[in-house]
Coordinates of C-alpha atoms in Angstrom, one line a residue:
Chain F
M13 CA 28.7 48.5 17.8
K14 CA 30.5 46.3 15.3
V15 CA 30.6 42.5 14.9
L16 CA 33.9 40.7 14.7
V17 CA 34.2 37.3 13.0
L18 CA 37.2 35.1 13.6
G19 CA 38.4 33.9 10.2
E20 CA 39.4 30.2 10.0
H21 CA 42.0 29.1 7.5
D22 CA 44.9 26.7 6.8
G23 CA 47.4 29.3 6.0
E24 CA 46.4 29.4 2.3
R25 CA 42.7 29.3 2.0
L26 CA 39.8 30.6 4.0
A27 CA 37.7 27.8 5.4
K28 CA 34.2 27.6 4.0
A29 CA 32.9 27.6 7.6
T30 CA 33.9 31.3 7.8
R31 CA 31.5 32.1 5.0
H32 CA 28.7 30.7 7.1
A33 CA 29.9 32.6 10.2
V34 CA 29.8 35.8 8.3
A35 CA 26.3 35.1 7.2
A36 CA 25.3 34.6 10.8
A37 CA 27.1 37.8 11.8
R38 CA 25.1 39.8 9.2
R39 CA 21.9 38.1 10.5
L40 CA 22.6 39.7 13.9
E41 CA 21.9 43.2 12.4
A42 CA 24.1 44.6 15.2
G43 CA 26.5 46.7 13.1
P44 CA 29.1 46.4 10.4
V45 CA 30.7 43.0 10.1
E46 CA 34.5 42.7 10.2
V47 CA 36.8 39.7 9.9
L48 CA 40.0 39.0 11.8
I49 CA 42.6 36.9 9.9
A50 CA 45.6 36.0 12.1
G51 CA 48.3 33.8 10.5
G52 CA 51.9 33.4 9.6
G53 CA 53.7 34.6 6.6
G54 CA 51.6 34.2 3.4
S55 CA 48.3 34.7 5.2
G56 CA 47.9 38.0 3.3
A57 CA 46.2 36.0 0.6
V58 CA 43.7 34.7 3.1
A59 CA 43.0 38.2 4.3
E60 CA 42.3 39.3 0.6
E61 CA 40.0 36.4 0.2
A62 CA 38.1 37.4 3.3
A63 CA 37.9 41.0 2.1
G64 CA 36.1 39.7 -1.0
L65 CA 33.2 38.2 1.0
E66 CA 29.8 39.7 0.6
G67 CA 28.8 41.9 3.6
V68 CA 32.3 42.2 5.1
A69 CA 33.1 45.9 5.9
R70 CA 36.8 45.5 6.8
V71 CA 39.4 42.8 7.4
L72 CA 41.9 43.0 10.2
H73 CA 45.1 41.1 9.4
A74 CA 47.7 40.1 12.0
E75 CA 50.7 38.4 10.6
D76 CA 53.1 36.7 13.0
A77 CA 54.6 33.2 13.2
C78 CA 52.9 32.7 16.6
Y79 CA 49.6 32.4 14.8
E80 CA 50.6 29.5 12.6
G81 CA 48.6 26.5 13.5
G82 CA 45.9 28.5 15.1
L83 CA 46.9 28.1 18.7
A84 CA 44.1 29.1 21.1
E85 CA 46.5 30.6 23.7
N86 CA 47.9 33.1 21.2
L87 CA 44.7 33.9 19.3
A88 CA 42.7 34.5 22.5
L89 CA 45.1 37.2 23.6
L90 CA 44.7 39.0 20.2
L91 CA 41.0 38.6 20.1
A92 CA 40.5 39.8 23.7
R93 CA 42.5 42.9 22.8
C94 CA 40.5 43.5 19.6
M95 CA 37.2 43.1 21.5
R96 CA 38.3 45.5 24.3
D97 CA 39.7 48.2 22.1
G98 CA 37.8 47.8 18.9
G99 CA 34.2 48.8 19.7
Y100 CA 32.8 45.3 19.0
G101 CA 29.6 44.1 20.6
H102 CA 29.7 40.5 19.2
L103 CA 32.4 37.9 18.5
V104 CA 31.4 35.2 16.1
A105 CA 33.0 32.0 14.8
A106 CA 31.8 28.8 13.2
A107 CA 31.3 26.0 15.6
S108 CA 34.1 24.0 14.1
T109 CA 36.8 22.4 16.3
F110 CA 38.8 25.6 15.7
G111 CA 36.0 27.9 16.8
K112 CA 35.1 25.8 19.8
N113 CA 38.7 25.7 20.9
V114 CA 39.4 29.4 20.8
L115 CA 36.2 31.3 21.6
P116 CA 35.5 30.1 25.2
R117 CA 39.0 31.1 26.1
V118 CA 38.4 34.6 24.8
A119 CA 35.0 34.8 26.7
A120 CA 36.9 33.9 29.9
L121 CA 39.5 36.6 29.3
L122 CA 36.7 39.1 28.8
G123 CA 34.7 37.7 31.8
V124 CA 31.6 37.1 29.8
G125 CA 29.4 34.1 29.1
M126 CA 29.2 32.4 25.8
V127 CA 26.6 30.6 23.6
S128 CA 27.7 27.6 21.6
E129 CA 26.3 26.1 18.3
V130 CA 23.7 28.7 17.7
Q131 CA 21.3 27.5 15.0
A132 CA 18.9 30.4 14.9
I133 CA 19.3 34.1 15.6
E134 CA 16.2 35.9 16.9
G135 CA 17.8 39.2 17.8
P136 CA 21.2 40.6 18.7
D137 CA 21.0 38.9 22.2
R138 CA 18.5 36.1 21.6
F139 CA 19.5 32.7 20.2
V140 CA 18.2 29.2 19.7
R141 CA 20.6 26.3 20.2
P142 CA 20.3 22.5 20.6
I143 CA 20.9 20.8 23.9
Y144 CA 20.7 17.1 24.9
A145 CA 22.2 16.0 21.5
G146 CA 19.7 18.0 19.6
N147 CA 16.7 16.3 21.2
V148 CA 15.7 19.7 22.8
L149 CA 16.2 23.3 21.7
E150 CA 16.7 26.2 24.1
R151 CA 16.0 29.9 23.6
V152 CA 18.5 31.9 25.5
R153 CA 19.1 35.6 26.1
M154 CA 22.7 36.6 26.7
L155 CA 23.0 39.2 29.4
D156 CA 26.6 40.4 29.1
E157 CA 27.3 43.5 27.1
V158 CA 29.6 41.6 24.8
K159 CA 28.2 38.5 23.2
V160 CA 30.4 35.6 22.2
L161 CA 28.9 32.9 20.0
T162 CA 29.8 30.0 17.8
V163 CA 27.3 29.2 15.0
R164 CA 26.3 26.0 13.3
A165 CA 27.5 26.3 9.7
T166 CA 24.6 24.2 8.3
A167 CA 22.1 26.7 9.8
F168 CA 23.3 29.7 7.9
D169 CA 23.7 29.9 4.1
A170 CA 27.3 30.7 3.2
V171 CA 28.0 34.3 1.9
A172 CA 29.4 34.4 -1.7
S173 CA 32.4 36.4 -2.8
G174 CA 30.9 39.8 -3.4
G175 CA 31.7 42.7 -5.8
E176 CA 34.0 45.3 -4.3
A177 CA 36.7 44.1 -1.9
A178 CA 36.7 45.5 1.7
P179 CA 39.8 47.3 3.0
V180 CA 42.4 45.1 4.7
E181 CA 44.1 46.7 7.6
R182 CA 47.3 45.3 9.0
I183 CA 47.3 45.2 12.8
E184 CA 50.0 44.3 15.4
G185 CA 49.9 40.9 16.9
A186 CA 49.5 40.5 20.7
G187 CA 52.6 38.3 21.1
D188 CA 53.3 34.7 21.8
A189 CA 51.7 33.6 25.1
G190 CA 54.6 31.1 25.4
L191 CA 52.3 28.3 26.6
S192 CA 52.0 26.1 23.6
R193 CA 53.6 25.0 20.3
H194 CA 52.0 23.6 17.2
V195 CA 53.8 20.4 16.3
G196 CA 51.9 19.2 13.2
L197 CA 48.7 18.2 11.6
E198 CA 48.1 14.8 10.2
R199 CA 45.4 15.4 7.6
S200 CA 42.9 12.8 6.5
E201 CA 43.3 13.0 2.8
S202 CA 40.2 12.7 0.6
E203 CA 39.4 13.3 -3.0
R204 CA 35.7 13.5 -2.2
P205 CA 33.8 16.6 -1.2
E206 CA 34.1 18.0 2.3
L207 CA 31.7 16.3 4.6
T208 CA 30.1 19.4 6.1
A209 CA 29.7 21.2 2.7
A210 CA 28.6 18.3 0.5
R211 CA 25.3 18.2 -1.3
V212 CA 25.1 14.4 -0.8
V213 CA 26.5 12.3 2.0
V214 CA 26.7 8.5 2.1
S215 CA 27.3 7.2 5.6
G216 CA 28.1 3.7 6.7
G217 CA 27.8 2.0 10.1
R218 CA 28.9 -1.1 11.9
G219 CA 26.6 -3.1 9.6
L220 CA 29.3 -2.9 6.9
G221 CA 31.2 -5.5 8.8
S222 CA 34.8 -4.7 7.7
K223 CA 37.0 -1.9 6.4
E224 CA 37.2 -3.7 3.0
N225 CA 33.4 -3.9 2.7
F226 CA 33.0 -0.2 3.9
E227 CA 35.4 0.9 1.2
R228 CA 33.9 -1.2 -1.6
L229 CA 30.2 -0.4 -0.9
I230 CA 30.2 3.1 0.8
F231 CA 33.0 4.6 -1.2
G232 CA 31.6 3.0 -4.3
L233 CA 28.1 4.5 -3.7
A234 CA 29.6 7.8 -2.7
D235 CA 31.6 8.0 -5.9
R236 CA 28.6 7.2 -8.0
L237 CA 26.6 10.1 -6.3
G238 CA 29.6 12.5 -6.1
A239 CA 29.0 12.4 -2.3
A240 CA 31.1 12.9 0.8
V241 CA 31.6 9.8 3.0
G242 CA 30.4 9.8 6.6
A243 CA 30.3 7.2 9.3
S244 CA 28.7 6.3 12.6
R245 CA 30.8 6.3 15.7
A246 CA 30.6 2.5 15.7
A247 CA 32.2 2.3 12.2
V248 CA 34.9 4.7 13.3
D249 CA 35.6 2.7 16.5
A250 CA 35.8 -0.5 14.4
G251 CA 38.5 1.2 12.3
F252 CA 36.6 1.3 9.0
V253 CA 37.3 5.0 8.5
P254 CA 39.2 7.8 10.3
N255 CA 37.4 9.6 13.0
D256 CA 37.0 12.9 11.1
C257 CA 34.3 11.0 9.0
Q258 CA 32.1 10.6 12.1
V259 CA 28.7 12.2 11.9
G260 CA 26.9 12.9 15.2
Q261 CA 26.8 14.7 18.4
T262 CA 30.5 14.2 19.1
G263 CA 31.5 14.3 15.4
K264 CA 30.3 16.5 12.5
V265 CA 26.9 18.0 12.0
V266 CA 25.7 17.8 8.4
A267 CA 22.6 18.9 6.6
P268 CA 22.9 17.9 3.0
E269 CA 20.2 17.6 0.4
L270 CA 20.5 13.8 0.5
Y271 CA 21.8 11.7 3.3
V272 CA 22.1 7.9 2.7
A273 CA 22.5 5.9 5.9
V274 CA 23.7 2.4 5.2
G275 CA 23.9 -0.2 8.0
I276 CA 23.4 2.5 10.7
S277 CA 20.9 1.8 13.4
G278 CA 20.3 5.5 14.2
A279 CA 21.4 6.0 17.8
I280 CA 20.5 9.4 19.3
Q281 CA 24.2 10.3 19.1
H282 CA 24.2 9.8 15.3
L283 CA 20.7 11.4 14.6
A284 CA 21.9 14.6 16.3
G285 CA 24.4 15.0 13.5
M286 CA 22.2 14.4 10.4
K287 CA 18.5 14.8 11.2
D288 CA 18.3 18.2 9.5
S289 CA 19.2 16.7 6.1
K290 CA 16.6 17.5 3.5
V291 CA 16.0 13.9 2.4
I292 CA 17.1 10.9 4.4
V293 CA 17.4 7.4 3.0
A294 CA 18.0 4.4 5.2
I295 CA 19.1 0.9 4.1
N296 CA 19.1 -1.5 7.0
K297 CA 18.1 -5.2 7.4
D298 CA 16.5 -4.5 10.9
E299 CA 13.1 -3.0 10.2
E300 CA 12.9 -1.9 13.9
A301 CA 16.0 0.3 13.6
P302 CA 15.4 3.8 14.9
I303 CA 16.9 5.3 11.7
F304 CA 13.6 4.4 9.9
E305 CA 11.8 6.9 12.2
V306 CA 13.6 9.8 10.6
A307 CA 14.1 8.3 7.1
D308 CA 12.0 9.7 4.2
Y309 CA 12.7 6.5 2.3
G310 CA 13.5 3.3 4.0
L311 CA 14.6 0.0 2.4
V312 CA 14.6 -3.0 4.6
A313 CA 17.3 -5.2 3.0
D314 CA 20.7 -6.8 3.3
L315 CA 23.1 -4.0 2.4
N316 CA 25.5 -6.5 0.8
E317 CA 22.9 -7.1 -1.9
A318 CA 21.1 -3.7 -2.0
V319 CA 24.1 -1.4 -2.2
P320 CA 25.7 -3.1 -5.3
E321 CA 22.3 -3.1 -6.9
L322 CA 21.9 0.6 -6.1
I323 CA 25.3 1.4 -7.5
E324 CA 24.4 -0.4 -10.7
A325 CA 21.0 1.2 -11.0
L326 CA 22.5 4.7 -10.5
G327 CA 25.0 3.9 -13.2
K328 CA 22.2 3.5 -15.7
E329 CA 20.5 6.7 -14.7
Chain T
G22 CA 55.0 14.3 42.3
M23 CA 52.2 15.4 39.9
K24 CA 48.8 16.1 41.4
V25 CA 45.9 15.8 38.9
L26 CA 42.5 17.5 39.3
V27 CA 39.6 15.9 37.4
A28 CA 36.3 17.7 37.0
V29 CA 33.1 15.6 36.7
K30 CA 29.5 16.6 36.1
R31 CA 26.3 14.8 37.1
V32 CA 24.0 14.7 34.0
V33 CA 20.9 12.9 32.8
D34 CA 22.1 9.4 31.7
Y35 CA 22.9 9.2 28.0
N36 CA 20.4 6.4 27.5
V37 CA 17.4 8.4 28.8
R38 CA 15.1 10.0 26.2
V39 CA 14.7 13.4 27.7
R40 CA 11.3 15.1 28.0
V41 CA 10.6 18.8 27.9
K42 CA 8.6 20.0 31.0
A43 CA 5.0 20.9 30.2
D44 CA 5.6 24.6 31.0
G45 CA 8.7 24.7 28.7
S46 CA 10.9 25.9 31.6
G47 CA 13.4 23.1 31.2
V48 CA 13.9 19.4 30.8
E49 CA 12.4 16.9 33.2
T50 CA 15.1 15.7 35.6
S51 CA 13.1 14.3 38.6
N52 CA 12.8 10.5 38.7
V53 CA 15.3 10.3 35.8
K54 CA 18.4 8.2 35.9
M55 CA 21.5 10.4 36.5
S56 CA 25.1 9.5 35.7
M57 CA 28.6 10.8 35.4
N58 CA 29.0 12.7 32.1
P59 CA 30.6 10.1 29.6
F60 CA 33.4 12.4 28.6
D61 CA 34.3 12.9 32.3
E62 CA 34.5 9.1 32.8
I63 CA 37.2 9.2 30.2
A64 CA 38.9 12.0 32.1
V65 CA 38.8 9.9 35.4
E66 CA 40.1 6.9 33.6
E67 CA 43.0 8.8 32.0
A68 CA 44.0 10.3 35.4
V69 CA 43.9 6.9 37.1
R70 CA 46.1 5.5 34.3
W71 CA 48.6 8.2 34.9
K72 CA 48.7 7.2 38.5
E73 CA 49.1 3.6 37.7
A74 CA 51.9 4.4 35.4
G75 CA 53.7 6.3 38.2
L76 CA 53.2 9.7 36.5
A77 CA 50.6 11.1 39.0
T78 CA 50.9 10.9 42.8
E79 CA 47.4 12.0 43.6
V80 CA 44.1 12.2 41.7
V81 CA 41.6 14.6 43.1
V82 CA 38.1 14.5 41.6
V83 CA 35.9 17.6 41.8
S84 CA 32.3 18.4 41.0
V85 CA 30.4 21.7 41.2
G86 CA 26.7 21.3 41.7
V87 CA 23.9 19.8 43.7
R88 CA 24.5 17.7 46.8
A89 CA 23.5 14.5 44.9
A90 CA 26.6 14.9 42.8
Q91 CA 28.4 13.1 45.6
E92 CA 27.2 9.9 43.9
Q93 CA 29.3 10.7 40.8
L94 CA 32.3 11.6 43.0
R95 CA 31.9 8.2 44.8
Q96 CA 31.9 6.5 41.4
A97 CA 35.1 8.3 40.5
L98 CA 36.6 7.2 43.8
A99 CA 35.6 3.6 43.0
L100 CA 37.4 4.0 39.6
G101 CA 40.6 4.9 41.4
A102 CA 40.6 8.6 42.3
D103 CA 42.1 9.3 45.7
R104 CA 39.9 12.1 47.1
G105 CA 36.8 14.0 46.2
V106 CA 35.7 17.6 46.6
L107 CA 32.1 18.7 46.1
V108 CA 31.5 22.4 45.7
E109 CA 27.9 22.6 46.6
A110 CA 25.7 24.9 44.6
G111 CA 21.9 25.0 44.8
E112 CA 21.6 25.2 41.0
V113 CA 23.4 24.2 37.9
L114 CA 26.0 26.8 37.2
E115 CA 27.0 28.2 33.8
P116 CA 30.3 27.1 32.3
L117 CA 32.2 30.3 33.1
E118 CA 31.0 30.1 36.7
V119 CA 32.1 26.5 37.0
A120 CA 35.4 27.5 35.5
R121 CA 35.8 30.3 38.1
V122 CA 35.1 27.8 40.9
L123 CA 37.6 25.3 39.5
A124 CA 40.2 28.1 39.2
V125 CA 39.8 28.8 42.9
L126 CA 40.2 25.1 43.7
V127 CA 43.3 25.0 41.5
E128 CA 44.8 27.8 43.6
R129 CA 44.1 25.8 46.7
E130 CA 45.2 22.3 45.5
G131 CA 48.1 23.2 43.2
P132 CA 47.6 20.5 40.5
R133 CA 50.0 20.1 37.6
V134 CA 47.2 19.1 35.3
V135 CA 43.5 19.6 35.2
I136 CA 41.5 17.2 33.0
L137 CA 37.9 17.5 32.1
G138 CA 35.5 16.1 29.5
K139 CA 35.3 18.1 26.3
Q140 CA 31.6 18.7 26.8
A141 CA 28.7 17.7 29.0
I142 CA 25.9 15.8 27.2
D143 CA 23.2 18.0 28.8
D144 CA 24.1 21.6 27.8
D145 CA 26.5 20.5 25.0
A146 CA 28.4 23.7 25.7
N147 CA 32.0 22.6 25.2
Q148 CA 33.4 25.6 27.1
T149 CA 34.5 24.9 30.6
G150 CA 38.0 23.5 30.0
Q151 CA 38.9 26.3 27.6
M152 CA 37.5 28.9 30.0
L153 CA 39.4 27.5 32.9
A154 CA 42.7 27.5 30.9
G155 CA 42.0 31.1 30.0
L156 CA 41.4 32.2 33.6
L157 CA 44.5 30.4 34.8
G158 CA 46.7 31.5 31.9
W159 CA 47.6 27.9 31.2
G160 CA 47.9 26.1 27.9
Q161 CA 45.0 24.0 26.7
G162 CA 44.9 20.6 25.0
T163 CA 41.3 20.2 24.0
F164 CA 39.6 17.2 22.3
A165 CA 42.5 15.0 23.3
S166 CA 42.9 11.5 21.8
K167 CA 46.4 11.0 23.1
V168 CA 48.4 12.5 26.0
V169 CA 52.2 12.0 26.5
F170 CA 54.1 13.7 29.3
E171 CA 57.7 14.7 28.6
G172 CA 59.5 16.6 31.4
D173 CA 58.0 20.0 31.8
E174 CA 55.8 19.6 28.8
V175 CA 52.9 17.5 27.6
E176 CA 52.2 16.5 24.1
V177 CA 48.6 16.3 23.2
V178 CA 47.1 14.8 20.0
R179 CA 43.8 16.6 19.3
E180 CA 40.9 15.5 17.2
V181 CA 40.3 18.4 14.8
D182 CA 38.0 18.7 11.7
G183 CA 40.8 18.0 9.2
G184 CA 42.4 15.1 11.0
L185 CA 44.7 14.9 14.0
E186 CA 46.7 17.8 15.3
T187 CA 49.6 17.6 17.8
V188 CA 50.4 20.4 20.2
R189 CA 53.0 20.7 22.9
L190 CA 52.0 22.5 26.1
K191 CA 54.0 23.8 29.0
L192 CA 53.0 22.4 32.3
P193 CA 50.8 23.1 34.2
A194 CA 48.1 22.7 31.6
V195 CA 44.4 21.9 31.1
I196 CA 43.3 18.9 29.0
T197 CA 39.8 18.0 27.8
T198 CA 39.0 14.5 26.6
D199 CA 37.6 13.2 23.4
L200 CA 35.9 9.9 23.0
R201 CA 38.8 7.9 21.7
L202 CA 41.3 8.9 24.4
N203 CA 40.6 5.6 26.3
E204 CA 38.0 3.1 27.2
P205 CA 36.9 3.7 30.8
R206 CA 36.9 0.7 33.2
Y207 CA 34.0 -0.5 35.3
A208 CA 34.2 -0.2 39.1
S209 CA 34.6 -3.6 40.9
L210 CA 32.5 -4.3 43.9
P211 CA 35.5 -4.3 46.3
N212 CA 36.5 -0.9 44.9
I213 CA 33.0 0.4 45.3
M214 CA 33.2 -0.6 49.0
K215 CA 36.6 0.9 49.4
A216 CA 35.5 4.1 47.8
K217 CA 33.0 4.6 50.7
R218 CA 35.9 5.2 53.0
K219 CA 37.8 7.6 50.8
P220 CA 37.7 11.3 51.8
L221 CA 34.9 13.4 50.3
E222 CA 34.9 17.0 51.3
V223 CA 31.8 19.2 50.8
V224 CA 32.4 23.0 50.6
G225 CA 30.0 25.8 49.8
L226 CA 30.5 28.5 47.2
E227 CA 30.8 31.2 49.9
E228 CA 33.6 29.2 51.7
L229 CA 35.6 29.5 48.5
G230 CA 34.7 33.1 48.2
V231 CA 33.0 32.7 44.8
E232 CA 29.9 34.8 44.1
V233 CA 28.0 33.4 41.2
V234 CA 27.2 35.8 38.3
R235 CA 24.5 35.1 35.6
H236 CA 25.4 35.5 32.0
R237 CA 22.3 34.1 30.4
E238 CA 18.6 33.7 30.8
V239 CA 16.9 30.6 29.4
E240 CA 13.6 31.9 28.1
G241 CA 12.3 28.4 27.3
V242 CA 13.0 25.0 25.9
F243 CA 11.1 23.2 23.3
E244 CA 11.2 20.1 21.1
P245 CA 12.6 20.4 17.6
P246 CA 10.2 20.0 14.8
R247 CA 9.6 16.3 14.1
R248 CA 10.3 14.9 10.8
K249 CA 7.4 13.6 8.9
G250 CA 7.2 9.9 8.8
G251 CA 8.6 8.5 5.6
V252 CA 7.7 5.5 3.5
K253 CA 9.3 2.1 3.2
V254 CA 10.1 1.2 -0.4
G255 CA 10.0 -2.3 -1.7
S256 CA 13.0 -2.5 -3.9
V257 CA 16.1 -0.7 -5.0
A258 CA 14.4 0.2 -8.3
E259 CA 11.5 1.9 -6.4
L260 CA 14.1 3.8 -4.2
V261 CA 15.9 5.1 -7.3
A262 CA 12.6 6.1 -9.0
R263 CA 11.4 7.9 -5.9
L264 CA 14.6 9.8 -5.4
R265 CA 14.6 10.8 -9.0
D266 CA 10.9 11.6 -9.6
E267 CA 9.5 12.5 -6.2
A268 CA 12.3 13.9 -4.1
K269 CA 14.3 15.1 -7.1
V270 CA 17.6 14.7 -5.4
I271 CA 19.4 12.5 -7.9

C-alpha cells in the first residue's frame, strides 16, 4: 500500500507544513509516499516544488478552478476518489487549519475513523497524540483498513528538497461539489518569521497592558532576536495582536529553540501550545505564576523595566 | 422558518487538572466537575442570538452520550434553546459515530443549520462537524468567527493559520465555532427554573437505528514527560549570560 499526503499551498508556494507531513508519512514505513497537489491555474509550480521533496515517489496534480482557496467540499471528493482507487493505505496532512478542515470530511466519505494531531508514530497503525490540552497523551491503534491522520508539524523534522525530482502526473479533478465558494483571505501581514517555523519566539500576554506597549516591547525584543511574535489568548482578546498570533490549545502549537514568555501567566491553554520548546524563558512580576513551573530561566521583574533592559543588553552582544 | 440544531458535549470542566488513572486505562472522571464543552457554549449562544434576531424559529439542542448529559442540555435550555434531545449511549462515542447519530437526527428534525463547537476539550479531535457535513453532503464553515445569513446562503468568516478567510455556503450547512464568534451569556435563575419545564426527549441508539462501530482502540494514556524545574535568575544581565553561555540559544 502507498501513503498519500495532501499538499498545502497558497497557489504559488508549498506550505512548510507539508514538508513535515511528508516526514511523518515516511516515518510510517507503510509504502511509497505520494503527494496530491490540487489547485487552480498556476499550481503546476507547486506540484514541481513538491516533486523535489526528499522521499516523495510521485506527485499527483489536479488543476481546476474549483480547487482555488482549498475548499474542503471539493477537495474531499477528490481525495476520497484517490483513496478508493489509488491503492493507498494512509492519508496524511499537517494538523494546520487546512488539514483539520479537510481530512475529517474525507474520513467520513470513506466511512473510517481518524486520528488528529499525531505527535509520535509507533507503527503504521499505532499513534501517540495529546488529549486534554496536552496534559495527557494517548496511545491509539486505528482499526480501519485505511488510516487518516493529521500530524503535528513540530513533532516531525521537515524533509529537505532532495536530488532527483519525482514524476508529476496530471489527474482529472472530481468536479465542483457546488456547496461552497471561496470569497477571500484577509492575510495578517508580517515581516517576521512564520510563528510555527521560527527558531525563536517572543510572546506577550495581558501583562503588556496596551497594544502600543505590546508593539514597542514585544516587537522590539522579537526584532532584536530575529524572532516570530506570539501571544496569549488574553493578549489577542485585548486586541493587542491579530488572533493568528495566538499560541495555545486553540491557537498555534510551537516548539522553537527559544521561547520567551513576557507578561504571560501560563494558563493550561497556553502551555499546551509551547511547552515542547527547547528553552523557555519567563518574565513576569508574579513569582507564583504557573509559567515559572515550565520555564528554564525565570526572571521575576516588572516587564516595563526588564524588557527594555534586555533589548539593550542583546544589542551589545 | 429556520430550525437550528446545536450539538453539545459533556466534558471535564476546563478548570480541572485532569489525572491519569493508576492503570493507565484513561483519565479520572468520577467525582470530577463536568461542564458543557466551552466551544459548544459558543454554539448555543450563537443559535440563541439567531433566534433573538428573528433568523431562527426553533433551536433544538442535542447531545450524544451518557444519561448525565441531560445536565448540559438543561443548561442549554436555560440559555435559550427551545427543546433538547439526548441520544443515550452507554459510552463515549468516537467522532464519526457521533456524526452518524447527528446525521440521523438531522433527517428527522430537518434543520437548516447545524452548529457545533470546533473541538471538544477532552479528546481535542476537531472532527465531528466536518464529518457530519461530509455524511450529509452539506457545505461546512469551520472555525467560524462571524456568520451572516443572506437568502439561501450563509457567509462564514473562518479563523485560518494565515489570517481570516471568508467562504459562502449554500444552505443547509454545518458550522463549527471558534472562540471569538461570541461571548456566551450566563443563565439567569428565572431562566434556569423555566428550563426545567422545557421538553427534553431521551432516545436510545437502537431507536434511531444506529449501530455503533469502533474505529480505534485506546491502548493506554499517560502523562507527558515533565519539564525539569528551571532556575530563577536575579537580573537581566544574568539571564543574557545564561542564555549565551549555558543554553547557547543566543
